[in-house]
Structures are given as structure tokens and as C-alpha cells.
Coordinates of C-alpha atoms in Angstrom, one line a residue:
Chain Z
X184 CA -29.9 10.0 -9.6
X185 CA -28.9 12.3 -12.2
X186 CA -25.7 14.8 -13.6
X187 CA -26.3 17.1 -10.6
X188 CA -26.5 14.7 -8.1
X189 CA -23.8 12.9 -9.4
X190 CA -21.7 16.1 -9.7
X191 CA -22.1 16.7 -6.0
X192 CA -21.0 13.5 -5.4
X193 CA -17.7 13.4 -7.5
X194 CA -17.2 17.2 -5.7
X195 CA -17.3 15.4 -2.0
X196 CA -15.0 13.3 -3.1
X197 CA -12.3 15.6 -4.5
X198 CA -12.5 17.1 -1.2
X199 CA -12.1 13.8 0.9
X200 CA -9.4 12.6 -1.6
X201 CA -7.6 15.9 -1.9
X202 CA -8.0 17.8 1.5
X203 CA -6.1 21.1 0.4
X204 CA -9.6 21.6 -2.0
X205 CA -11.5 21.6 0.9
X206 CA -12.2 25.1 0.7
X207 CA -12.0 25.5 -2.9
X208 CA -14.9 26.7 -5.1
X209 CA -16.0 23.6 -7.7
X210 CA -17.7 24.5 -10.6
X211 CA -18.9 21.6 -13.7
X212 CA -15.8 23.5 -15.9
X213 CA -13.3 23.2 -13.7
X214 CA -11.4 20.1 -14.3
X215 CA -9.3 18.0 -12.0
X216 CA -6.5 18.5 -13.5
X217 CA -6.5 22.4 -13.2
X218 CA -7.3 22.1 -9.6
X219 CA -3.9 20.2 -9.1
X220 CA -5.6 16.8 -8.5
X221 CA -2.4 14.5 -9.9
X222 CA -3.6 11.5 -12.2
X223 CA -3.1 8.9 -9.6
X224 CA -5.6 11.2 -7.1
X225 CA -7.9 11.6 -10.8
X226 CA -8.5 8.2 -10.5
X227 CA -9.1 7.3 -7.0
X228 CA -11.7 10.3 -7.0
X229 CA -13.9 8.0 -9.9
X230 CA -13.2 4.8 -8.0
X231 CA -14.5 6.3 -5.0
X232 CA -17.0 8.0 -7.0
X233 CA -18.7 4.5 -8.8
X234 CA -18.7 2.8 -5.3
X235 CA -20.9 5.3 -3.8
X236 CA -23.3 5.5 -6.9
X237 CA -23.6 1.7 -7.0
X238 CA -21.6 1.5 -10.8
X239 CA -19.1 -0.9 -12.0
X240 CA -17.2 -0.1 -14.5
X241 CA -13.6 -0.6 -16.4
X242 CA -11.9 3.0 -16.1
X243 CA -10.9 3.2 -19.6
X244 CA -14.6 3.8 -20.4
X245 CA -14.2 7.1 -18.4
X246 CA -11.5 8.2 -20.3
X247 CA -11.8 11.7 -22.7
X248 CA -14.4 14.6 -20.0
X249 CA -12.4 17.6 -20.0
X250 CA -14.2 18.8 -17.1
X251 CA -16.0 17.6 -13.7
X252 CA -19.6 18.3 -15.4
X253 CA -19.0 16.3 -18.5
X254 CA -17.5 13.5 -16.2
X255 CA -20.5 13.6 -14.4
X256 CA -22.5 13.5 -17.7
X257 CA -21.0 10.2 -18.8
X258 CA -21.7 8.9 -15.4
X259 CA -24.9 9.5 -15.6
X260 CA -25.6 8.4 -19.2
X261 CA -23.6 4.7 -18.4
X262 CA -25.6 4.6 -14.9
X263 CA -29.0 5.4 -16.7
X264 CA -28.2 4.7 -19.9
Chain U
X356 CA 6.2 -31.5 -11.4
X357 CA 10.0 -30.7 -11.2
X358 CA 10.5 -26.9 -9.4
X359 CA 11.3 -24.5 -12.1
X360 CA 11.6 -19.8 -11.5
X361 CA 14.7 -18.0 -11.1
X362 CA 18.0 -19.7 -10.4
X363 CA 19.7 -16.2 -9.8
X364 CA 19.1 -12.8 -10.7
X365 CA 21.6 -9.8 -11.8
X366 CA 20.5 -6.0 -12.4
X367 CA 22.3 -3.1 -14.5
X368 CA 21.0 0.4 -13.1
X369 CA 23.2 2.1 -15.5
X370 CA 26.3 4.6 -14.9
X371 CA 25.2 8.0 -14.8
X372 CA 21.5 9.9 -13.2
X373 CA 20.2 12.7 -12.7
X374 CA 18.0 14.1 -9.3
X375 CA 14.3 13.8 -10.5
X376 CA 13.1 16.9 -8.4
X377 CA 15.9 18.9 -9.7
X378 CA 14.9 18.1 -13.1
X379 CA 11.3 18.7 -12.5
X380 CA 12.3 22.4 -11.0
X381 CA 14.4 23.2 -13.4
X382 CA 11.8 22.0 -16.2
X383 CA 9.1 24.4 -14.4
X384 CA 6.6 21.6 -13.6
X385 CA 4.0 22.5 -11.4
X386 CA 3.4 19.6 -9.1
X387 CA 2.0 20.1 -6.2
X388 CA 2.6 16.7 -3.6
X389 CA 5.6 15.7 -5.7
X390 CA 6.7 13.9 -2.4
X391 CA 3.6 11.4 -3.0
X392 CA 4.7 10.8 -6.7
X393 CA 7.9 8.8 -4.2
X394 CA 10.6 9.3 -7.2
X395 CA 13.9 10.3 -7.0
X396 CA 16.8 9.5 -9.2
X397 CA 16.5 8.7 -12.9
X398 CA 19.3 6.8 -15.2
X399 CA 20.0 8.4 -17.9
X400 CA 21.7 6.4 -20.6
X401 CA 25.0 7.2 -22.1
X402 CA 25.5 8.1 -25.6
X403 CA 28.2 5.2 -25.7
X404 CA 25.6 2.7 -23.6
X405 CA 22.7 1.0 -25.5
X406 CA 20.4 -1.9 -25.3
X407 CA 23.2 -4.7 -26.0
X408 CA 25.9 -2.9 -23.2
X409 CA 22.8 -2.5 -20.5
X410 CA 22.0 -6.3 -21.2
X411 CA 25.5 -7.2 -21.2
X412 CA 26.5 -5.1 -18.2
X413 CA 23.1 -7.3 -15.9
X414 CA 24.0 -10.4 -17.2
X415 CA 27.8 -10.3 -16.8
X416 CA 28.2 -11.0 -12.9
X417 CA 25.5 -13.8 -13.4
X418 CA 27.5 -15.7 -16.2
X419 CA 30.7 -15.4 -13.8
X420 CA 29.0 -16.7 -10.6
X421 CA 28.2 -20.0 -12.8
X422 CA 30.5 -23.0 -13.0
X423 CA 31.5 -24.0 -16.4
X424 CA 29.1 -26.7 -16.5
X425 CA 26.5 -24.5 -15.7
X426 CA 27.2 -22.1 -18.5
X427 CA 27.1 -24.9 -20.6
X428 CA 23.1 -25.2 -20.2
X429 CA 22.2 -22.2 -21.2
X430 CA 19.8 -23.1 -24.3
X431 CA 18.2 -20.0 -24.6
X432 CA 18.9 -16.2 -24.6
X433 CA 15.8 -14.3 -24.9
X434 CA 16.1 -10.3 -25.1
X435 CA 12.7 -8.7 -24.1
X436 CA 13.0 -5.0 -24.8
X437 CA 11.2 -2.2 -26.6
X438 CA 14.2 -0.9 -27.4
X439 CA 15.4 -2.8 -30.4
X440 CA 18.1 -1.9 -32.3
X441 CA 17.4 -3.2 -35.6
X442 CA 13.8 -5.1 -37.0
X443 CA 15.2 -8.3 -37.9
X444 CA 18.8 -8.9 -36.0
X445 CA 17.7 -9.8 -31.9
X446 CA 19.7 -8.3 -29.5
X447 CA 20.2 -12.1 -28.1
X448 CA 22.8 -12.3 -30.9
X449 CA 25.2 -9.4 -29.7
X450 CA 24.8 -10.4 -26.0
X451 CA 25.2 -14.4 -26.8
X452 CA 28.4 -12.9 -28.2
X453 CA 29.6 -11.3 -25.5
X454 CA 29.0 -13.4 -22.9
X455 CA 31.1 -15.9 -25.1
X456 CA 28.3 -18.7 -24.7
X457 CA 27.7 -21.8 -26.9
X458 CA 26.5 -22.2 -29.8
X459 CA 23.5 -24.9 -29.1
X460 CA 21.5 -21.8 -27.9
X461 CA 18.1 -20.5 -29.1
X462 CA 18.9 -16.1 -29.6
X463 CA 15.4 -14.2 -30.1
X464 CA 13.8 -11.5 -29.2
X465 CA 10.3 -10.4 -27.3
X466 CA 8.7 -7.4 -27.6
X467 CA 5.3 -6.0 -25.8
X468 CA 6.1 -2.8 -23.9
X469 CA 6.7 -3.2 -20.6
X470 CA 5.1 -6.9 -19.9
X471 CA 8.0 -8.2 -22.5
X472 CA 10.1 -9.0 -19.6
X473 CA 7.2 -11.3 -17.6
X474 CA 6.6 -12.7 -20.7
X475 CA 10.2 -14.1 -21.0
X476 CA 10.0 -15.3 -17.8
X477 CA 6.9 -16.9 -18.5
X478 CA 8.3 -18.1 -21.9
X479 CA 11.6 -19.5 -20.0
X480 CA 9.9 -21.3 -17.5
X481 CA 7.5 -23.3 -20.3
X482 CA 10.5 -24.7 -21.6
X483 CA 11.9 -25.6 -18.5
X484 CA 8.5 -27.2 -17.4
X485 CA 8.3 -28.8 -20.8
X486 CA 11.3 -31.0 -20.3
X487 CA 12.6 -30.8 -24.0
X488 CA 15.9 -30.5 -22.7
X489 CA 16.0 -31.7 -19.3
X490 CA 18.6 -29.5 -17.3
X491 CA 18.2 -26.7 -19.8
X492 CA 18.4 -23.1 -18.4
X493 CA 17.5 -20.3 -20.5
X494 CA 18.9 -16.6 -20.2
X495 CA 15.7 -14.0 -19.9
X496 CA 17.5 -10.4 -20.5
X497 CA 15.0 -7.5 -20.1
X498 CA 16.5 -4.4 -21.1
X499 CA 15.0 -0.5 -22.2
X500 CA 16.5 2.9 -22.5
X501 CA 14.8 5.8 -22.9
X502 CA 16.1 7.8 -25.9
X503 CA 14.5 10.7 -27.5
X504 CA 15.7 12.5 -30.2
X505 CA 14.6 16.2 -28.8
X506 CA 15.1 18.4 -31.6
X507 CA 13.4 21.5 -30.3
X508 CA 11.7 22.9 -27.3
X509 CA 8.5 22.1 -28.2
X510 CA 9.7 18.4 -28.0
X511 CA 11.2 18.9 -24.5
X512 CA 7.4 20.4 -23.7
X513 CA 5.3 17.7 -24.5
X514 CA 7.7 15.1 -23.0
X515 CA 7.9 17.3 -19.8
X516 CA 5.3 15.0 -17.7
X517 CA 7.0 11.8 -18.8
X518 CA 10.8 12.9 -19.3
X519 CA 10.9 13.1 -14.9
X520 CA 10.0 8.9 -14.3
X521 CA 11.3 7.8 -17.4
X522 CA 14.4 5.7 -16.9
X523 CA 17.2 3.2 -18.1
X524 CA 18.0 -0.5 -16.8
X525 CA 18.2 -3.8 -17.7
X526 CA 17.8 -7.3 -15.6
X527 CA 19.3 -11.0 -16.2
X528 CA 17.1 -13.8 -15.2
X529 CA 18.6 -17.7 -15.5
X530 CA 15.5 -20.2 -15.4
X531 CA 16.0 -23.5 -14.8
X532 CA 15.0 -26.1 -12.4
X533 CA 17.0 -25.0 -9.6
X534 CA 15.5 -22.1 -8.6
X535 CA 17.6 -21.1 -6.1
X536 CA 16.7 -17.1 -5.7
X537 CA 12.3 -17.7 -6.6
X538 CA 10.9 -20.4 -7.1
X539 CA 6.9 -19.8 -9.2
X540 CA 4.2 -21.0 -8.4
X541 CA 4.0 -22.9 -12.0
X542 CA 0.0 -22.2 -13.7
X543 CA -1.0 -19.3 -11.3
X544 CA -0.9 -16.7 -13.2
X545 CA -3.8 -14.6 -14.3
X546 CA -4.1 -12.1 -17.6
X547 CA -5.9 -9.2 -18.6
X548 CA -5.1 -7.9 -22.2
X549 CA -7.0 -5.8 -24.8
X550 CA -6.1 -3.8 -27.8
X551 CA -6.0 0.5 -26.2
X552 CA -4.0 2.9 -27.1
X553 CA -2.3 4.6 -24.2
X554 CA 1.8 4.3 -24.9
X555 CA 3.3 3.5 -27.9
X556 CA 6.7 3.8 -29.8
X557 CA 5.8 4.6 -32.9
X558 CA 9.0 5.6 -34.9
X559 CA 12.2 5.3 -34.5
X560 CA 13.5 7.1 -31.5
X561 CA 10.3 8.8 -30.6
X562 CA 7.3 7.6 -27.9
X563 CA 3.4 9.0 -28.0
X564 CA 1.1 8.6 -25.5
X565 CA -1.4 9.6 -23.3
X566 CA -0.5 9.3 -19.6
X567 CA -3.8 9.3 -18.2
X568 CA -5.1 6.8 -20.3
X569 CA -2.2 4.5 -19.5
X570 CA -2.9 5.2 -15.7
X571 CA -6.1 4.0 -16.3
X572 CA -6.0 1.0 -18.3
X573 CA -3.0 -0.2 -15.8
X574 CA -5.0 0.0 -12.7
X575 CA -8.1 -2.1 -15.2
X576 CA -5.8 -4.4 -16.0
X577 CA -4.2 -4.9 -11.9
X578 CA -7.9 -5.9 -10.8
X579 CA -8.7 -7.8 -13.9
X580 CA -5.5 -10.0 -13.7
X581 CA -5.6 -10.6 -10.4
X582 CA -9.2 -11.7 -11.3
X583 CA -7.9 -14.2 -13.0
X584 CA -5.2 -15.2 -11.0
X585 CA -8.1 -15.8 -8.7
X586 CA -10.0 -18.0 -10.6
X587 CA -7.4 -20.6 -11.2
X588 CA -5.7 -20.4 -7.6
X589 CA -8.3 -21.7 -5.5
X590 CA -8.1 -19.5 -2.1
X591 CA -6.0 -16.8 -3.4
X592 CA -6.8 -13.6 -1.3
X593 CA -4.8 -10.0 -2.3
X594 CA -4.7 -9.2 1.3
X595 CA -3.8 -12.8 2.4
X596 CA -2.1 -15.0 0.0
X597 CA 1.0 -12.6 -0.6
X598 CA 3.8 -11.5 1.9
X599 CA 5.1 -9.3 -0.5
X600 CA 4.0 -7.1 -4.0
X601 CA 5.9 -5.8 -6.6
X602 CA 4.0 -4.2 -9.6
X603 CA 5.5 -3.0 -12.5
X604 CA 6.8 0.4 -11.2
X605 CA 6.7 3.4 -13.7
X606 CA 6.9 5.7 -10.8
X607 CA 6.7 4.3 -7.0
X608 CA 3.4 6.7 -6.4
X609 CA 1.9 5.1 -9.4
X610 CA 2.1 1.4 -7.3
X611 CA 1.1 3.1 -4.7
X612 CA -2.5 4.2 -6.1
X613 CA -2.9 0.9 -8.2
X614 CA -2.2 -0.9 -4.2
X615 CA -4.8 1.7 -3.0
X616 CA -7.0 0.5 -6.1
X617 CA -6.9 -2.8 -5.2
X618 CA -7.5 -2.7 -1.5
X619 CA -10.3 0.0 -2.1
X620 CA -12.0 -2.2 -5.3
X621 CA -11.7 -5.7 -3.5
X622 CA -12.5 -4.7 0.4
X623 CA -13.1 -1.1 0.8
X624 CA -10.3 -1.1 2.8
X625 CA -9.8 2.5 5.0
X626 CA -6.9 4.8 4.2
X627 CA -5.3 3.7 7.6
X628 CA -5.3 0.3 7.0
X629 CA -4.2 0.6 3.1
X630 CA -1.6 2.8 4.4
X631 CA -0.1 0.4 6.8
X632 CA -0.3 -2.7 4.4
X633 CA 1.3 -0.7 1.6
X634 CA 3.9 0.4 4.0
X635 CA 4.5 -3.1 4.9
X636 CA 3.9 -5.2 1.8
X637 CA 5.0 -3.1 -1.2
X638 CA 7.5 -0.1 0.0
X639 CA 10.6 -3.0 -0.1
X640 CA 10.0 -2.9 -3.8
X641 CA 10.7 0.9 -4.9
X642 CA 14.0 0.4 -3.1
X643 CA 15.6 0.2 -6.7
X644 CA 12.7 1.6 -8.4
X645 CA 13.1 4.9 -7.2
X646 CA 16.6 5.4 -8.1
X647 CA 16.4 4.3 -11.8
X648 CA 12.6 5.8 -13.1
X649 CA 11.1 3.8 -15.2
X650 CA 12.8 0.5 -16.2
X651 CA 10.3 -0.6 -19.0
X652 CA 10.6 -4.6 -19.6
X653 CA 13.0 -4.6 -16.4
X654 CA 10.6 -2.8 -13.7
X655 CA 9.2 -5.2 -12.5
X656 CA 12.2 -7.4 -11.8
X657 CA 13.7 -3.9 -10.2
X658 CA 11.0 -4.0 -7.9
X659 CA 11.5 -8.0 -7.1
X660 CA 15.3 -7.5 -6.9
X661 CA 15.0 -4.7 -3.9
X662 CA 11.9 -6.9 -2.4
X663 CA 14.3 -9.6 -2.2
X664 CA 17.4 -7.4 -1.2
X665 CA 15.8 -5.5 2.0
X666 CA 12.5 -7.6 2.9
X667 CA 12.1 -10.0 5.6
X668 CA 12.6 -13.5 4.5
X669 CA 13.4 -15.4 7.8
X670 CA 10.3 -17.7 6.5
X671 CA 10.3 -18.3 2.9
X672 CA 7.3 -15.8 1.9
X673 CA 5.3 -16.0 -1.3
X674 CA 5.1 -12.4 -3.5
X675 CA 2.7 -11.5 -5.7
X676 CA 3.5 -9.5 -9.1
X677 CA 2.2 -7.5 -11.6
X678 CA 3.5 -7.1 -14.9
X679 CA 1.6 -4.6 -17.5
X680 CA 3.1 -3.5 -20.9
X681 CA 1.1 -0.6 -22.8
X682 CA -1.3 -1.4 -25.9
X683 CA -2.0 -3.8 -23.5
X684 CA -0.7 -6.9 -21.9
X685 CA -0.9 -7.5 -18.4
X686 CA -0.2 -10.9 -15.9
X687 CA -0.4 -11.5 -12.3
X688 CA 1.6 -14.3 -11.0
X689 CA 3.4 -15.7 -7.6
X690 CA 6.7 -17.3 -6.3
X691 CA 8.3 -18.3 -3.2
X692 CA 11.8 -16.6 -2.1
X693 CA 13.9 -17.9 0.8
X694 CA 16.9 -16.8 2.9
X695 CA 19.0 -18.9 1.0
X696 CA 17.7 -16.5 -2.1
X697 CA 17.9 -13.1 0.0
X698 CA 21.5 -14.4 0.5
X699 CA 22.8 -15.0 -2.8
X700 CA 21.0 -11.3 -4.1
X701 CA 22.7 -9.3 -1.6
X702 CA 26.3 -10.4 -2.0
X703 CA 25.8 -8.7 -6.1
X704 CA 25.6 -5.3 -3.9
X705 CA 23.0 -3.8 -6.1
X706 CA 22.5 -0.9 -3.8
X707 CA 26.4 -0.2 -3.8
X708 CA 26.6 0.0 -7.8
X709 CA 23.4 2.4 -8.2
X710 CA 25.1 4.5 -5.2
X711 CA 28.8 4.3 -7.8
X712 CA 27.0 6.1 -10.9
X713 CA 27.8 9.5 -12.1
X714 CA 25.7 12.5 -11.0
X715 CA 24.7 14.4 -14.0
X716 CA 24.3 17.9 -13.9
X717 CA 21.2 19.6 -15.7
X718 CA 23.9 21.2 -17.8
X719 CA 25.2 17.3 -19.0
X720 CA 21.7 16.2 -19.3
X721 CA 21.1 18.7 -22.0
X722 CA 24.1 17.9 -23.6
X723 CA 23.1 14.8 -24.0
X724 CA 19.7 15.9 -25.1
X725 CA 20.3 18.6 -27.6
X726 CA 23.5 17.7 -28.6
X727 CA 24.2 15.6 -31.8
X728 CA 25.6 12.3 -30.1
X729 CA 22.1 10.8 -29.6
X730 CA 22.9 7.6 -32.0
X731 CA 19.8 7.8 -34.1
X732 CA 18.0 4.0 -34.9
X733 CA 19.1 3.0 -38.2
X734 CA 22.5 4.7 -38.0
X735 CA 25.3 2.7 -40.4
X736 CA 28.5 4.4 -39.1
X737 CA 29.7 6.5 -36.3
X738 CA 32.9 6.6 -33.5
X739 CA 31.3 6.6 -30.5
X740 CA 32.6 10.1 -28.7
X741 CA 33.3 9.0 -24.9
X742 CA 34.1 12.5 -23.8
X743 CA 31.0 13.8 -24.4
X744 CA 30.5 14.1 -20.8
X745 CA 34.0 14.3 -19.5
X746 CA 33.7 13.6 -16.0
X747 CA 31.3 10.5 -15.9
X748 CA 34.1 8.5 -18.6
X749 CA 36.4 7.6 -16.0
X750 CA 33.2 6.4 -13.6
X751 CA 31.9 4.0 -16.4
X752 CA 35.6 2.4 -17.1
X753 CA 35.1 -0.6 -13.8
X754 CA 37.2 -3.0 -15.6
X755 CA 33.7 -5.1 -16.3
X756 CA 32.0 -2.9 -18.0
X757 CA 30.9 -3.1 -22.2
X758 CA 30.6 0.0 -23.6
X759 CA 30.1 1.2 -27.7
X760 CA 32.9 1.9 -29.6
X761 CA 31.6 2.5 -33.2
X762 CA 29.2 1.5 -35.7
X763 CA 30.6 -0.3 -39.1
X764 CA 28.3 -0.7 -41.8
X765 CA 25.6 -1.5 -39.3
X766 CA 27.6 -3.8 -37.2
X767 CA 28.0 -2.3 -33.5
X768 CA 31.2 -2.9 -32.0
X769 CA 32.0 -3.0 -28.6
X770 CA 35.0 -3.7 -26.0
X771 CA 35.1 -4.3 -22.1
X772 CA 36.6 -1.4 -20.3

């Protein structure tokens, strides 16, 4: 699995956690934030997003991407890494 | 063992608040779903109030239910706050004071953010257990205002996503070995702490944090505790062991997601059945919560006291709770509440006092923001100025209520009103 693949992943499940962004073109510089996703919604999109690619990990160590790409970066560095 | 939790329970949700939504409008905040953020009211401190008058103010109908005898054993008075008033003088001293308690009395204070109030539980209850003083009760006082010196608008700015859940309030807690309102489940308990640096207060009368980072390292710290928890309790199942939760509630949406962390992280629960069990389990607890923001040391005990107040308790039910204090600290412990308890909670009418408070305007609130009667830490002398919001004076005066008067050469003086 790589940053791509991964990215598609965390963009599925914006739209499952936030229906509203169903719609919405996702880029890797758009962050979460800007899209309106609330912190409490931020974090249930990586929770969701580790289960499906098969990673445990505390969320602190996800802390500091500005944007969906580099959070899919980090991902992918900690699940490859 | 000999039983040993919470003998009876008081809460202070302060005199005066302000409608979080208004605020947030009025602030320009964008937030879209504010509903699922479930806040409503915040107190707001008076100028005149402070930590000493909100712990005073909880603790007050408590001391007068007991009988003399009773007030007699309290050994121990320990503040837990974040919110000190001074680095070396506890606020135990002024509240042992003013309570007009004994002198055989240990007066000290506890500080780490938001857990400090679990951790005087915690504390009390060792020294009950430990039998030291056999019949000894001890005084566990949790109480935080928030209190920011805004000087300019770029102050109010970056404040703007924490100003709408932060909050006032303050709880008393009397341990001892007849625990008539909660009984705890004495050794279960679970921890999860590690140094990060999400909320701090680093100087006097200001806070810095990052919010996200807090978020984050609370919902860690919920699964690792309970981890824990579940390695000493043989059995113990999130979705089975607890008829109740209560989580230390910075904002009822924020329980809400940890809940929805937990059921997702331990079982993969689906949103329909995390809904329902929320609904069920946890929405009791941000009865309270979501009239007074963000409580600090107190929250938790917020959320127990309106569990207690509006649950079902026709069995005796065991609850499950979650303190966490930034930096970090966090526990996960249990107890057993009764009728008998639900009983004795309800006839302090919490719900009736927070329902008595003053309604500030947005044109008080920035009075008491901007304006120069914020008593700044380290002040040495000053009147206290109870007009400053004319209105809300006459609402404070109940005839049980301590309020400020003046500082003398560091000494704060106070009277009932």
C-alpha cells in the first residue's frame, strides 16, 4: 500500500464520516480542517482510517500534517517504515 | 476491607452565564454542526468570585447537612485546582476557614490539570483505606475558573475556539467509610500518563495550548486507561461492566467522540448501535455539563453529579469514569451508586440553582473581559467593585453565599452575603 492508496482511503472516509463532503472535490492540500471537518470528526476519520489499513497506533503520533496528503505521507512512512 | 467512596456530594455551578451559541455568533465562529458540539451555557466567573468563594459556595450545603459529630471527622481538606491563587498558601487554608472546621485537619493542595480532582478522590480514599485514623473523613474540593486577562483583540482571537466551552465550577466530595452517595470499587482503577504538551497554564492568568493535540492525547489516554483498568479487573468489559459513563467533559460532543472511540477501537461497533448506547449510557452525564462548559478539576464529578441526579438507579448500577488532566494524567475507575444515593443528590436541587444564575449579556461579558476588574494573580490590594455588573449583584446575595470583598496586603477577605 502506498501515499496514494492510502490517500484514497482517508478520502472515503471523510465522506462516510462527514456526509455533507460527499460531493466535494478532495485534493492532498486540502486539509480537514478547511473542509469544516470539526476535531472530534478529524479524529474519527484516522481511527477509521488505521482500522482499515491494518495499523495501530497512539494518535498523538499523528499529530502536526497540515494537509490530507502529508497525513497520508506519515501513514505510509509508520505503516512501511 | 471496610467500604470507603463518597459519603455525599455538593456542586457550585456559579452565579452568572452566558448562551454558548450566542457567544459563538457573536464571536464570528464558523462552525458548521455546532448542534453535535451538545454545549450550551457557560459560567462565567464574577470578578468578586474566585477559587476560595466557588469552593466555599460547593462545600457549604455539605458541611450543614452533617451533624456536629460528623464535622468533627473531617481530617483532611484537600483543594485540587489549577487555579491557585498563590504558589505556597493552599486554598485548603481559606476554605478550612470558612467552613469554621477544626483544627486537627491536614489543608493542601493538588494540582494536575484537569485529573487533580480524581486524584483527590483517589488520595482521600487511601487514607480512608489505610485506617490511620479510623472514622476519618477527608474534604476533596475541586474547584477552576477560567480567567483571562484579554488585553487586546488579538487575545480574544486566539482564544476564540476555546473561550465558547471554557467554564467555571467547583465540587465538594466527603470520603469516608460510609459511602452513602458511591461507593468505589477500591484497586480498579487503571492509568495512562506521559509527559505531551497539549494545554498548559503557563503564567499567571494566561492558558496555551493546542486543541487538537489535547483531543488527541485524551482519546489515547481513554483506551489506554481503560486498558489498564482491564488488566487488574478481571472480566471488566466497556460495553458490559458499566451501567453508566461519565468522562471528564470539556464539551459534551467531545465525550461523545471519545464514547464513539472506544466502541469503534474495542468492538467496531456500528454507528447505530454506538448511538443508542451513548444515548443510553453517557447522555445523563452532560445534564450539568452542558450548562457550566468546562469545569476543569470539577468536570468529571459535574458529569457523576447529573448521572446520579436523572439516571435510573432502581438497582444499584456500577459507572465507569474517566478522568484526564492535560500534560498528561489520566485514570479510569468504577463505583456503585444506589437509590438511597440518587435520593440524598436530588434533595441539593442542583438543577434549580444552575436554572437561579444570572444571564449575562454579550455586552456584560465584555465588561468583564476588557474591563480592569479582572483581579490579576499576585494582586496585594484592591476593593472588590460588586456593581460592576449591576443587575447580576442582587442574584448572587442568597443569604449563603461567600463572595470577595478586598484584598489586604495579600490576605483575601471575604463575608457571607
Amino acid at each position: 500500500m502506498d501515499s496514494d492508496a492510502i490517500f484514497v482511503v482517508i478520502v472515503d472516509t471523510i465522506r462516510e464520516v462527514v456526509p455533507e463532503l460527499t460531493d466535494h472535490r478532495i485534493g492532498r492540500d486540502d486539509s480537514m480542517a478547511d473542509l469544516g471537518v470539526n476535531s472530534i470528526e478529524r479524529n474519527e476519520v484516522v481511527l477509521l482510517t488505521l482500522q482499515a489499513i491494518d495499523l495501530d497506533l497512539p494518535t498523538v503520533q499523528l499529530h502536526g500534517p497540515h494537509n490530507i496528503g502529508e497525513l497520508a505521507d506519515l501513514l505510509n512512512a509508520k505503516l512501511n517504515g | 476491607m471496610i467500604p470507603v467512596g463518597i459519603e455525599a456530594m455538593s456542586v457550585y455551578g456559579g452565579a452568572a452565564y452566558l448562551d454558548v451559541r450566542e457567544l459563538c455568533e457573536y464571536r464570528g465562529l464558523d462552525i458548521p454542526r455546532f448542534e453535535n458540539l451538545l454545549m450550551w451555557e457557560k459560567t462565567v466567573a464574577l470578578p468578586y468570585e474566585d477559587p476560595v468563594t466557588f469552593g466555599v459556595n460547593a462545600a457549604r450545603p455539605l458541611i450543614d447537612g452533617l451533624s456536629d459529630d460528623g464535622r468533627s471527622r473531617i481530617e483532611m481538606i484537600i483543594a485540587c485546582t489549577e487555579s491557585g491563587i498563590d504558589f505556597g498558601k493552599s486554598l485548603s487554608t481559606y476554605i478550612h476557614h470558612h467552613l469554621g472546621l477544626a483544627r486537627n485537619c491536614r489543608l493542601f493542595e493538588i494540582k494536575q490539570a484537569c485529573y487533580s480532582g480524581a486524584a483527590g478522590l483517589q488520595m482521600a480514599v487511601n487514607f480512608v483505606l489505610s485506617r490511620t485514623s479510623p472514622g476519618g473523613k477527608a474534604l476533596v474540593i475541586a474547584t477552576d475558573i477560567s480567567r483571562f486577562a484579554l488585553a487586546d483583540a488579538s487575545a480574544v482571537r486566539e482564544w476564540a475556539y476555546s473561550e465558547p466551552s471554557s467554564g467555571a465550577g467547583a465540587i465538594a466530595l466527603l470520603v469516608s467509610e460510609t459511602p452513602d452517595l458511591f461507593v468505589i470499587d477500591p484497586g480498579a482503577h487503571g492509568n495512562c500518563a506521559f509527559e505531551v504538551m497539549d494545554t498548559c497554564r503557563p503564567g499567571a492568568d494566561t492558558e496555551a495550548g493546542d486543541a487538537d493535540l489535547s483531543l488527541m492525547a485524551y482519546l489515547d489516554c481513554c483506551a489506554g486507561a481503560f486498558n489498564d483498568y482491564a488488566r487488574r479487573v478481571e472480566g471488566a468489559d466497556f460495553r458490559q461492566s458499566f451501567g453508566y459513563l461519565c468522562f471528564h467533559t470539556p464539551f459534551g460532543g467531545m465525550v461523545k467522540g471519545a464514547h464513539r472511540h472506544l466502541m469503534r477501537k474495542l468492538y467496531k461497533a456500528k454507528p447505530e448501535e454506538i448511538e443508542a448506547d451513548f444515548q443510553q449510557r453517557m447522555s445523563p452525564s452532560l445534564t450539568y455539563s452542558q450548562r457550566v462548559g468546562n469545569t476543569a478539576g470539577a468536570s468529571l464529578f459535574l458529569a457523576l453529579a447529573g448521572t446520579i441526579d436523572t439516571a435510573d438507579f432502581d438497582t444499584p448500577r456500577r459507572i465507569g469514569l474517566f478522568s484526564y488532566g492535560s500534560g498528561c494524567c489520566s485514570e479510569f475507575f468504577s463505583g456503585v451508586v444506589s437509590s438511597e444515593g440518587q435520593q440524598r443528590l436530588k434533595a441539593l436541587r442542583i438543577d434549580h440553582a444552575l436554572s437561579g444564575r444570572y444571564r449575562l449579556s454579550l455586552a456584560d461579558y465584555e465588561t468583564l473581559l476588557r474591563g480592569n476588574h479582572a483581579v490579576r494573580f499576585g494582586t496585594r490590594d484592591v476593593v472588590l467593585d460588586h456593581k460592576v455588573v449591576p443587575a447580576a449583584w442582587p442574584v448572587y446575595q442568597t443569604g449563603r453565599r461567600l463572595v470577595l470583598d478586598a484584598i489586604v496586603g495579600y490576605h483575601r477577605e471575604y463575608r457571607w452575603v
